[in-house]
Amino acid sequence: MPIVKLPRAVSIVTSQSPQMTQPRLYRRITPSGRMSKTGQIIVGPKLPALTCRVVDYSAGGACLDIYGLGAVPDRFEFHYGDVKKKIRVVWRRGIRIGVAF
């Protein structure tokens, strides 16, 4: 695979898959300790929590699989491991949503 050199010392490996056009704002981190691959979406205080799968988790947000959950609001609380955060939906593609903390 050829490597394309861009200004600002950013290089992107070209392949058959889609490329990132901009560098990441936040470096992906591996959480310390054992973390579950599932999280809880808390829509309201009297509504049951919805279980989703965490695809990617970083300091600024996450990518979630919400298969079979129906409509998810644009803002809700998210519980993952020992952390509970208020988040907002940034993008939606099929069963996946991108959220920002």
mmCIF file of N, CA, C and O in Angstrom:
data_model
loop_
_atom_site.group_PDB
_atom_site.id
_atom_site.type_symbol
_atom_site.label_atom_id
_atom_site.label_comp_id
_atom_site.label_asym_id
_atom_site.label_seq_id
_atom_site.Cartn_x
_atom_site.Cartn_y
_atom_site.Cartn_z
ATOM 1 N N MET A 1 0.832 -1.179 0.000
ATOM 2 C CA MET A 1 0.000 0.000 0.000
ATOM 3 C C MET A 1 0.881 1.248 0.000
ATOM 4 O O MET A 1 1.752 1.371 0.845
ATOM 5 N N PRO A 2 0.632 2.174 -0.911
ATOM 6 C CA PRO A 2 1.437 3.397 -0.928
ATOM 7 C C PRO A 2 1.040 4.330 0.212
ATOM 8 O O PRO A 2 -0.113 4.378 0.618
ATOM 9 N N ILE A 3 2.012 5.063 0.710
ATOM 10 C CA ILE A 3 1.758 6.035 1.776
ATOM 11 C C ILE A 3 1.806 7.422 1.157
ATOM 12 O O ILE A 3 2.765 7.775 0.468
ATOM 13 N N VAL A 4 0.768 8.201 1.409
ATOM 14 C CA VAL A 4 0.672 9.554 0.886
ATOM 15 C C VAL A 4 1.090 10.512 1.987
ATOM 16 O O VAL A 4 0.528 10.497 3.071
ATOM 17 N N LYS A 5 2.077 11.345 1.736
ATOM 18 C CA LYS A 5 2.533 12.308 2.740
ATOM 19 C C LYS A 5 1.796 13.618 2.548
ATOM 20 O O LYS A 5 1.738 14.152 1.456
ATOM 21 N N LEU A 6 1.229 14.119 3.633
ATOM 22 C CA LEU A 6 0.469 15.360 3.626
ATOM 23 C C LEU A 6 1.197 16.407 4.459
ATOM 24 O O LEU A 6 2.032 16.073 5.280
ATOM 25 N N PRO A 7 0.823 17.688 4.302
ATOM 26 C CA PRO A 7 1.427 18.725 5.149
ATOM 27 C C PRO A 7 1.098 18.470 6.624
ATOM 28 O O PRO A 7 0.181 17.749 6.948
ATOM 29 N N ARG A 8 1.839 19.062 7.504
ATOM 30 C CA ARG A 8 1.693 18.942 8.953
ATOM 31 C C ARG A 8 2.054 17.545 9.433
ATOM 32 O O ARG A 8 1.550 17.075 10.434
ATOM 33 N N ALA A 9 2.879 16.833 8.705
ATOM 34 C CA ALA A 9 3.388 15.520 9.097
ATOM 35 C C ALA A 9 2.282 14.509 9.349
ATOM 36 O O ALA A 9 2.364 13.692 10.232
ATOM 37 N N VAL A 10 1.206 14.575 8.583
ATOM 38 C CA VAL A 10 0.122 13.608 8.689
ATOM 39 C C VAL A 10 0.212 12.695 7.486
ATOM 40 O O VAL A 10 0.281 13.163 6.357
ATOM 41 N N SER A 11 0.243 11.388 7.702
ATOM 42 C CA SER A 11 0.282 10.468 6.582
ATOM 43 C C SER A 11 -0.909 9.523 6.663
ATOM 44 O O SER A 11 -1.319 9.119 7.739
ATOM 45 N N ILE A 12 -1.452 9.210 5.521
ATOM 46 C CA ILE A 12 -2.613 8.328 5.432
ATOM 47 C C ILE A 12 -2.232 7.160 4.541
ATOM 48 O O ILE A 12 -1.692 7.347 3.456
ATOM 49 N N VAL A 13 -2.514 5.955 4.995
ATOM 50 C CA VAL A 13 -2.245 4.777 4.199
ATOM 51 C C VAL A 13 -3.423 4.566 3.269
ATOM 52 O O VAL A 13 -4.566 4.496 3.699
ATOM 53 N N THR A 14 -3.163 4.488 1.971
ATOM 54 C CA THR A 14 -4.239 4.295 1.011
ATOM 55 C C THR A 14 -4.539 2.810 0.877
ATOM 56 O O THR A 14 -3.641 1.980 0.864
ATOM 57 N N SER A 15 -5.806 2.470 0.810
ATOM 58 C CA SER A 15 -6.232 1.083 0.663
ATOM 59 C C SER A 15 -7.612 1.068 0.041
ATOM 60 O O SER A 15 -8.125 2.077 -0.409
ATOM 61 N N GLN A 16 -8.247 -0.077 0.035
ATOM 62 C CA GLN A 16 -9.578 -0.229 -0.520
ATOM 63 C C GLN A 16 -10.643 0.427 0.361
ATOM 64 O O GLN A 16 -11.700 0.780 -0.099
ATOM 65 N N SER A 17 -10.382 0.574 1.658
ATOM 66 C CA SER A 17 -11.371 1.132 2.586
ATOM 67 C C SER A 17 -11.368 2.657 2.521
ATOM 68 O O SER A 17 -10.413 3.270 2.078
ATOM 69 N N PRO A 18 -12.468 3.297 3.008
ATOM 70 C CA PRO A 18 -12.531 4.765 3.022
ATOM 71 C C PRO A 18 -11.430 5.355 3.904
ATOM 72 O O PRO A 18 -11.026 4.761 4.879
ATOM 73 N N GLN A 19 -10.967 6.534 3.538
ATOM 74 C CA GLN A 19 -9.897 7.185 4.270
ATOM 75 C C GLN A 19 -10.432 8.306 5.142
ATOM 76 O O GLN A 19 -11.458 8.893 4.848
ATOM 77 N N MET A 20 -9.689 8.608 6.192
ATOM 78 C CA MET A 20 -9.983 9.785 6.993
ATOM 79 C C MET A 20 -9.372 10.979 6.286
ATOM 80 O O MET A 20 -8.205 10.953 5.917
ATOM 81 N N THR A 21 -10.147 12.017 6.077
ATOM 82 C CA THR A 21 -9.623 13.194 5.394
ATOM 83 C C THR A 21 -8.999 14.183 6.364
ATOM 84 O O THR A 21 -8.197 15.005 5.962
ATOM 85 N N GLN A 22 -9.376 14.125 7.625
ATOM 86 C CA GLN A 22 -8.834 15.012 8.640
ATOM 87 C C GLN A 22 -8.207 14.173 9.746
ATOM 88 O O GLN A 22 -8.680 13.089 10.041
ATOM 89 N N PRO A 23 -7.152 14.673 10.396
ATOM 90 C CA PRO A 23 -6.585 13.933 11.529
ATOM 91 C C PRO A 23 -7.562 13.933 12.702
ATOM 92 O O PRO A 23 -8.401 14.823 12.834
ATOM 93 N N ARG A 24 -7.474 12.931 13.541
ATOM 94 C CA ARG A 24 -8.348 12.840 14.722
ATOM 95 C C ARG A 24 -8.050 13.972 15.687
ATOM 96 O O ARG A 24 -6.900 14.341 15.904
ATOM 97 N N LEU A 25 -9.103 14.504 16.299
ATOM 98 C CA LEU A 25 -8.929 15.531 17.320
ATOM 99 C C LEU A 25 -8.482 14.916 18.633
ATOM 100 O O LEU A 25 -7.738 15.522 19.392
ATOM 101 N N TYR A 26 -8.972 13.705 18.926
ATOM 102 C CA TYR A 26 -8.644 13.024 20.168
ATOM 103 C C TYR A 26 -8.016 11.678 19.842
ATOM 104 O O TYR A 26 -8.480 10.968 18.964
ATOM 105 N N ARG A 27 -6.979 11.336 20.547
ATOM 106 C CA ARG A 27 -6.333 10.045 20.362
ATOM 107 C C ARG A 27 -7.201 8.978 21.002
ATOM 108 O O ARG A 27 -7.710 9.157 22.112
ATOM 109 N N ARG A 28 -7.395 7.871 20.319
ATOM 110 C CA ARG A 28 -8.151 6.772 20.906
ATOM 111 C C ARG A 28 -7.393 6.232 22.094
ATOM 112 O O ARG A 28 -6.184 6.068 22.051
ATOM 113 N N ILE A 29 -8.136 5.940 23.153
ATOM 114 C CA ILE A 29 -7.490 5.429 24.346
ATOM 115 C C ILE A 29 -8.076 4.074 24.693
ATOM 116 O O ILE A 29 -9.228 3.782 24.389
ATOM 117 N N THR A 30 -7.268 3.257 25.314
ATOM 118 C CA THR A 30 -7.750 1.999 25.846
ATOM 119 C C THR A 30 -8.034 2.246 27.319
ATOM 120 O O THR A 30 -7.133 2.646 28.059
ATOM 121 N N PRO A 31 -9.274 2.048 27.750
ATOM 122 C CA PRO A 31 -9.586 2.310 29.155
ATOM 123 C C PRO A 31 -8.752 1.434 30.081
ATOM 124 O O PRO A 31 -8.434 0.301 29.741
ATOM 125 N N SER A 32 -8.388 1.985 31.238
ATOM 126 C CA SER A 32 -7.615 1.196 32.189
ATOM 127 C C SER A 32 -8.527 0.183 32.861
ATOM 128 O O SER A 32 -9.697 0.449 33.121
ATOM 129 N N GLY A 33 -8.004 -0.971 33.115
ATOM 130 C CA GLY A 33 -8.807 -2.030 33.732
ATOM 131 C C GLY A 33 -9.690 -2.715 32.696
ATOM 132 O O GLY A 33 -9.642 -2.430 31.510
ATOM 133 N N ARG A 34 -10.512 -3.612 33.157
ATOM 134 C CA ARG A 34 -11.412 -4.332 32.266
ATOM 135 C C ARG A 34 -12.675 -3.517 32.068
ATOM 136 O O ARG A 34 -13.314 -3.107 33.009
ATOM 137 N N MET A 35 -13.013 -3.286 30.818
ATOM 138 C CA MET A 35 -14.215 -2.532 30.486
ATOM 139 C C MET A 35 -15.137 -3.428 29.678
ATOM 140 O O MET A 35 -14.692 -4.212 28.852
ATOM 141 N N SER A 36 -16.399 -3.268 29.901
ATOM 142 C CA SER A 36 -17.406 -4.026 29.176
ATOM 143 C C SER A 36 -17.530 -3.485 27.758
ATOM 144 O O SER A 36 -17.224 -2.337 27.483
ATOM 145 N N LYS A 37 -18.003 -4.310 26.856
ATOM 146 C CA LYS A 37 -18.274 -3.868 25.491
ATOM 147 C C LYS A 37 -19.687 -3.314 25.370
ATOM 148 O O LYS A 37 -20.104 -2.912 24.307
ATOM 149 N N THR A 38 -20.442 -3.316 26.456
ATOM 150 C CA THR A 38 -21.806 -2.791 26.425
ATOM 151 C C THR A 38 -21.926 -1.585 27.341
ATOM 152 O O THR A 38 -21.204 -1.449 28.321
ATOM 153 N N GLY A 39 -22.843 -0.705 26.985
ATOM 154 C CA GLY A 39 -23.134 0.477 27.783
ATOM 155 C C GLY A 39 -24.632 0.599 27.982
ATOM 156 O O GLY A 39 -25.414 -0.141 27.369
ATOM 157 N N GLN A 40 -25.036 1.521 28.811
ATOM 158 C CA GLN A 40 -26.441 1.744 29.102
ATOM 159 C C GLN A 40 -26.838 3.148 28.662
ATOM 160 O O GLN A 40 -26.178 4.120 29.022
ATOM 161 N N ILE A 41 -27.902 3.249 27.875
ATOM 162 C CA ILE A 41 -28.465 4.533 27.479
ATOM 163 C C ILE A 41 -29.616 4.827 28.426
ATOM 164 O O ILE A 41 -30.566 4.050 28.516
ATOM 165 N N ILE A 42 -29.518 5.935 29.137
ATOM 166 C CA ILE A 42 -30.546 6.321 30.105
ATOM 167 C C ILE A 42 -31.299 7.505 29.514
ATOM 168 O O ILE A 42 -30.775 8.621 29.458
ATOM 169 N N VAL A 43 -32.521 7.247 29.062
ATOM 170 C CA VAL A 43 -33.320 8.268 28.393
ATOM 171 C C VAL A 43 -34.045 9.150 29.406
ATOM 172 O O VAL A 43 -34.109 10.358 29.259
ATOM 173 N N GLY A 44 -34.612 8.551 30.439
ATOM 174 C CA GLY A 44 -35.347 9.291 31.452
ATOM 175 C C GLY A 44 -35.274 8.589 32.787
ATOM 176 O O GLY A 44 -34.955 7.398 32.858
ATOM 177 N N PRO A 45 -35.590 9.302 33.869
ATOM 178 C CA PRO A 45 -35.462 8.709 35.202
ATOM 179 C C PRO A 45 -36.436 7.552 35.459
ATOM 180 O O PRO A 45 -36.120 6.638 36.197
ATOM 181 N N LYS A 46 -37.601 7.565 34.814
ATOM 182 C CA LYS A 46 -38.585 6.509 35.064
ATOM 183 C C LYS A 46 -38.657 5.488 33.938
ATOM 184 O O LYS A 46 -39.433 4.554 33.999
ATOM 185 N N LEU A 47 -37.827 5.683 32.905
ATOM 186 C CA LEU A 47 -37.807 4.746 31.785
ATOM 187 C C LEU A 47 -36.676 3.737 31.981
ATOM 188 O O LEU A 47 -35.648 4.060 32.573
ATOM 189 N N PRO A 48 -36.852 2.510 31.489
ATOM 190 C CA PRO A 48 -35.774 1.523 31.649
ATOM 191 C C PRO A 48 -34.549 1.902 30.814
ATOM 192 O O PRO A 48 -34.666 2.516 29.762
ATOM 193 N N ALA A 49 -33.379 1.514 31.293
ATOM 194 C CA ALA A 49 -32.136 1.777 30.564
ATOM 195 C C ALA A 49 -32.049 0.844 29.362
ATOM 196 O O ALA A 49 -32.438 -0.316 29.421
ATOM 197 N N LEU A 50 -31.535 1.364 28.248
ATOM 198 C CA LEU A 50 -31.382 0.593 27.025
ATOM 199 C C LEU A 50 -29.927 0.152 26.893
ATOM 200 O O LEU A 50 -29.018 0.952 27.091
ATOM 201 N N THR A 51 -29.705 -1.110 26.577
ATOM 202 C CA THR A 51 -28.350 -1.634 26.429
ATOM 203 C C THR A 51 -27.892 -1.483 24.987
ATOM 204 O O THR A 51 -28.627 -1.804 24.057
ATOM 205 N N CYS A 52 -26.681 -0.981 24.799
ATOM 206 C CA CYS A 52 -26.097 -0.828 23.464
ATOM 207 C C CYS A 52 -24.684 -1.379 23.482
ATOM 208 O O CYS A 52 -24.105 -1.614 24.541
ATOM 209 N N ARG A 53 -24.108 -1.572 22.309
ATOM 210 C CA ARG A 53 -22.738 -2.076 22.192
ATOM 211 C C ARG A 53 -21.802 -0.914 21.886
ATOM 212 O O ARG A 53 -22.090 -0.081 21.028
ATOM 213 N N VAL A 54 -20.684 -0.840 22.596
ATOM 214 C CA VAL A 54 -19.695 0.214 22.398
ATOM 215 C C VAL A 54 -18.684 -0.269 21.362
ATOM 216 O O VAL A 54 -17.973 -1.247 21.578
ATOM 217 N N VAL A 55 -18.646 0.408 20.209
ATOM 218 C CA VAL A 55 -17.738 0.051 19.129
ATOM 219 C C VAL A 55 -16.389 0.730 19.329
ATOM 220 O O VAL A 55 -15.339 0.115 19.180
ATOM 221 N N ASP A 56 -16.419 2.011 19.674
ATOM 222 C CA ASP A 56 -15.197 2.800 19.834
ATOM 223 C C ASP A 56 -15.427 3.788 20.970
ATOM 224 O O ASP A 56 -16.512 4.344 21.107
ATOM 225 N N TYR A 57 -14.405 4.020 21.788
ATOM 226 C CA TYR A 57 -14.501 4.932 22.921
ATOM 227 C C TYR A 57 -13.240 5.781 22.962
ATOM 228 O O TYR A 57 -12.143 5.255 22.893
ATOM 229 N N SER A 58 -13.401 7.104 23.026
ATOM 230 C CA SER A 58 -12.248 8.001 23.107
ATOM 231 C C SER A 58 -12.542 9.084 24.137
ATOM 232 O O SER A 58 -13.614 9.113 24.733
ATOM 233 N N ALA A 59 -11.601 9.983 24.323
ATOM 234 C CA ALA A 59 -11.763 11.044 25.322
ATOM 235 C C ALA A 59 -12.881 12.008 24.960
ATOM 236 O O ALA A 59 -13.503 12.596 25.836
ATOM 237 N N GLY A 60 -13.181 12.167 23.664
ATOM 238 C CA GLY A 60 -14.181 13.147 23.240
ATOM 239 C C GLY A 60 -15.527 12.573 22.876
ATOM 240 O O GLY A 60 -16.495 13.308 22.703
ATOM 241 N N GLY A 61 -15.643 11.242 22.761
ATOM 242 C CA GLY A 61 -16.916 10.658 22.366
ATOM 243 C C GLY A 61 -16.816 9.164 22.171
ATOM 244 O O GLY A 61 -15.855 8.532 22.578
ATOM 245 N N ALA A 62 -17.840 8.607 21.524
ATOM 246 C CA ALA A 62 -17.894 7.165 21.323
ATOM 247 C C ALA A 62 -18.732 6.846 20.092
ATOM 248 O O ALA A 62 -19.501 7.680 19.611
ATOM 249 N N CYS A 63 -18.584 5.624 19.602
ATOM 250 C CA CYS A 63 -19.413 5.091 18.534
ATOM 251 C C CYS A 63 -20.197 3.933 19.125
ATOM 252 O O CYS A 63 -19.620 3.035 19.756
ATOM 253 N N LEU A 64 -21.515 3.952 18.966
ATOM 254 C CA LEU A 64 -22.390 2.957 19.597
ATOM 255 C C LEU A 64 -23.225 2.230 18.559
ATOM 256 O O LEU A 64 -23.693 2.834 17.600
ATOM 257 N N ASP A 65 -23.432 0.927 18.767
ATOM 258 C CA ASP A 65 -24.393 0.141 17.990
ATOM 259 C C ASP A 65 -25.699 0.136 18.766
ATOM 260 O O ASP A 65 -25.731 -0.262 19.937
ATOM 261 N N ILE A 66 -26.782 0.570 18.124
ATOM 262 C CA ILE A 66 -28.078 0.649 18.812
ATOM 263 C C ILE A 66 -29.106 -0.253 18.136
ATOM 264 O O ILE A 66 -30.273 0.088 18.042
ATOM 265 N N TYR A 67 -28.676 -1.423 17.670
ATOM 266 C CA TYR A 67 -29.546 -2.336 16.942
ATOM 267 C C TYR A 67 -30.760 -2.728 17.778
ATOM 268 O O TYR A 67 -30.644 -3.166 18.912
ATOM 269 N N GLY A 68 -31.947 -2.532 17.221
ATOM 270 C CA GLY A 68 -33.189 -2.958 17.863
ATOM 271 C C GLY A 68 -33.692 -2.065 18.981
ATOM 272 O O GLY A 68 -34.627 -2.423 19.679
ATOM 273 N N LEU A 69 -33.110 -0.897 19.164
ATOM 274 C CA LEU A 69 -33.547 -0.021 20.255
ATOM 275 C C LEU A 69 -34.606 0.976 19.817
ATOM 276 O O LEU A 69 -35.177 1.663 20.649
ATOM 277 N N GLY A 70 -34.870 1.081 18.538
ATOM 278 C CA GLY A 70 -35.843 2.054 18.062
ATOM 279 C C GLY A 70 -35.232 3.441 18.045
ATOM 280 O O GLY A 70 -34.038 3.615 17.852
ATOM 281 N N ALA A 71 -36.078 4.443 18.259
ATOM 282 C CA ALA A 71 -35.624 5.839 18.215
ATOM 283 C C ALA A 71 -34.870 6.191 19.498
ATOM 284 O O ALA A 71 -35.343 5.948 20.591
ATOM 285 N N VAL A 72 -33.695 6.768 19.325
ATOM 286 C CA VAL A 72 -32.891 7.239 20.449
ATOM 287 C C VAL A 72 -32.860 8.754 20.355
ATOM 288 O O VAL A 72 -32.598 9.307 19.285
ATOM 289 N N PRO A 73 -33.137 9.477 21.453
ATOM 290 C CA PRO A 73 -33.145 10.946 21.389
ATOM 291 C C PRO A 73 -31.757 11.523 21.111
ATOM 292 O O PRO A 73 -30.745 10.827 21.209
ATOM 293 N N ASP A 74 -31.711 12.807 20.780
ATOM 294 C CA ASP A 74 -30.444 13.469 20.462
ATOM 295 C C ASP A 74 -29.568 13.721 21.690
ATOM 296 O O ASP A 74 -28.369 13.869 21.569
ATOM 297 N N ARG A 75 -30.162 13.796 22.868
ATOM 298 C CA ARG A 75 -29.407 13.990 24.114
ATOM 299 C C ARG A 75 -29.894 12.999 25.162
ATOM 300 O O ARG A 75 -31.100 12.812 25.328
ATOM 301 N N PHE A 76 -28.938 12.368 25.861
ATOM 302 C CA PHE A 76 -29.281 11.413 26.913
ATOM 303 C C PHE A 76 -28.055 11.172 27.777
ATOM 304 O O PHE A 76 -26.972 11.683 27.499
ATOM 305 N N GLU A 77 -28.232 10.404 28.857
ATOM 306 C CA GLU A 77 -27.109 10.020 29.708
ATOM 307 C C GLU A 77 -26.612 8.659 29.268
ATOM 308 O O GLU A 77 -27.391 7.813 28.836
ATOM 309 N N PHE A 78 -25.302 8.455 29.381
ATOM 310 C CA PHE A 78 -24.677 7.208 28.958
ATOM 311 C C PHE A 78 -23.846 6.667 30.109
ATOM 312 O O PHE A 78 -23.035 7.375 30.695
ATOM 313 N N HIS A 79 -24.068 5.405 30.455
ATOM 314 C CA HIS A 79 -23.361 4.766 31.553
ATOM 315 C C HIS A 79 -22.467 3.682 30.964
ATOM 316 O O HIS A 79 -22.947 2.752 30.315
ATOM 317 N N TYR A 80 -21.144 3.810 31.174
ATOM 318 C CA TYR A 80 -20.174 2.863 30.640
ATOM 319 C C TYR A 80 -19.121 2.593 31.705
ATOM 320 O O TYR A 80 -18.371 3.488 32.089
ATOM 321 N N GLY A 81 -19.078 1.381 32.203
ATOM 322 C CA GLY A 81 -18.157 1.056 33.298
ATOM 323 C C GLY A 81 -18.595 1.795 34.549
ATOM 324 O O GLY A 81 -19.747 1.713 34.970
ATOM 325 N N ASP A 82 -17.686 2.543 35.129
ATOM 326 C CA ASP A 82 -17.991 3.334 36.330
ATOM 327 C C ASP A 82 -18.299 4.783 36.004
ATOM 328 O O ASP A 82 -18.427 5.608 36.899
ATOM 329 N N VAL A 83 -18.413 5.122 34.725
ATOM 330 C CA VAL A 83 -18.573 6.510 34.300
ATOM 331 C C VAL A 83 -19.985 6.743 33.784
ATOM 332 O O VAL A 83 -20.520 5.941 33.022
ATOM 333 N N LYS A 84 -20.596 7.838 34.198
ATOM 334 C CA LYS A 84 -21.899 8.256 33.683
ATOM 335 C C LYS A 84 -21.718 9.652 33.098
ATOM 336 O O LYS A 84 -21.279 10.558 33.783
ATOM 337 N N LYS A 85 -22.028 9.802 31.790
ATOM 338 C CA LYS A 85 -21.819 11.079 31.111
ATOM 339 C C LYS A 85 -23.079 11.524 30.395
ATOM 340 O O LYS A 85 -23.865 10.701 29.946
ATOM 341 N N LYS A 86 -23.248 12.838 30.299
ATOM 342 C CA LYS A 86 -24.313 13.410 29.477
ATOM 343 C C LYS A 86 -23.739 13.584 28.085
ATOM 344 O O LYS A 86 -22.667 14.185 27.924
ATOM 345 N N ILE A 87 -24.437 13.065 27.077
ATOM 346 C CA ILE A 87 -23.897 13.095 25.734
ATOM 347 C C ILE A 87 -24.936 13.585 24.744
ATOM 348 O O ILE A 87 -26.127 13.649 25.039
ATOM 349 N N ARG A 88 -24.444 13.919 23.542
ATOM 350 C CA ARG A 88 -25.328 14.320 22.449
ATOM 351 C C ARG A 88 -24.932 13.539 21.203
ATOM 352 O O ARG A 88 -23.764 13.205 21.005
ATOM 353 N N VAL A 89 -25.908 13.248 20.362
ATOM 354 C CA VAL A 89 -25.666 12.513 19.128
ATOM 355 C C VAL A 89 -25.090 13.469 18.094
ATOM 356 O O VAL A 89 -25.627 14.551 17.860
ATOM 357 N N VAL A 90 -23.976 13.080 17.458
ATOM 358 C CA VAL A 90 -23.312 13.898 16.454
ATOM 359 C C VAL A 90 -23.669 13.411 15.051
ATOM 360 O O VAL A 90 -23.898 14.206 14.158
ATOM 361 N N TRP A 91 -23.722 12.096 14.857
ATOM 362 C CA TRP A 91 -24.081 11.542 13.551
ATOM 363 C C TRP A 91 -24.817 10.219 13.721
ATOM 364 O O TRP A 91 -24.722 9.575 14.753
ATOM 365 N N ARG A 92 -25.569 9.842 12.690
ATOM 366 C CA ARG A 92 -26.314 8.581 12.665
ATOM 367 C C ARG A 92 -26.099 7.927 11.304
ATOM 368 O O ARG A 92 -26.253 8.569 10.276
ATOM 369 N N ARG A 93 -25.764 6.631 11.307
ATOM 370 C CA ARG A 93 -25.614 5.847 10.075
ATOM 371 C C ARG A 93 -26.132 4.448 10.340
ATOM 372 O O ARG A 93 -25.436 3.630 10.935
ATOM 373 N N GLY A 94 -27.352 4.183 9.900
ATOM 374 C CA GLY A 94 -27.937 2.859 10.110
ATOM 375 C C GLY A 94 -28.129 2.573 11.587
ATOM 376 O O GLY A 94 -28.801 3.324 12.292
ATOM 377 N N ILE A 95 -27.513 1.472 12.068
ATOM 378 C CA ILE A 95 -27.649 1.096 13.473
ATOM 379 C C ILE A 95 -26.575 1.723 14.357
ATOM 380 O O ILE A 95 -26.556 1.500 15.555
ATOM 381 N N ARG A 96 -25.678 2.513 13.777
ATOM 382 C CA ARG A 96 -24.599 3.141 14.545
ATOM 383 C C ARG A 96 -24.852 4.619 14.731
ATOM 384 O O ARG A 96 -25.371 5.288 13.848
ATOM 385 N N ILE A 97 -24.462 5.108 15.907
ATOM 386 C CA ILE A 97 -24.513 6.535 16.178
ATOM 387 C C ILE A 97 -23.156 6.971 16.742
ATOM 388 O O ILE A 97 -22.484 6.211 17.431
ATOM 389 N N GLY A 98 -22.775 8.191 16.431
ATOM 390 C CA GLY A 98 -21.582 8.795 17.008
ATOM 391 C C GLY A 98 -22.019 9.828 18.028
ATOM 392 O O GLY A 98 -22.902 10.639 17.757
ATOM 393 N N VAL A 99 -21.436 9.762 19.213
ATOM 394 C CA VAL A 99 -21.831 10.675 20.277
ATOM 395 C C VAL A 99 -20.621 11.441 20.788
ATOM 396 O O VAL A 99 -19.494 10.972 20.707
ATOM 397 N N ALA A 100 -20.870 12.648 21.290
ATOM 398 C CA ALA A 100 -19.823 13.485 21.891
ATOM 399 C C ALA A 100 -20.166 13.704 23.351
ATOM 400 O O ALA A 100 -21.333 13.841 23.710
ATOM 401 N N PHE A 101 -19.122 13.726 24.188
ATOM 402 C CA PHE A 101 -19.323 13.949 25.632
ATOM 403 C C PHE A 101 -19.349 15.422 25.928
ATOM 404 O O PHE A 101 -18.698 16.209 25.319
#
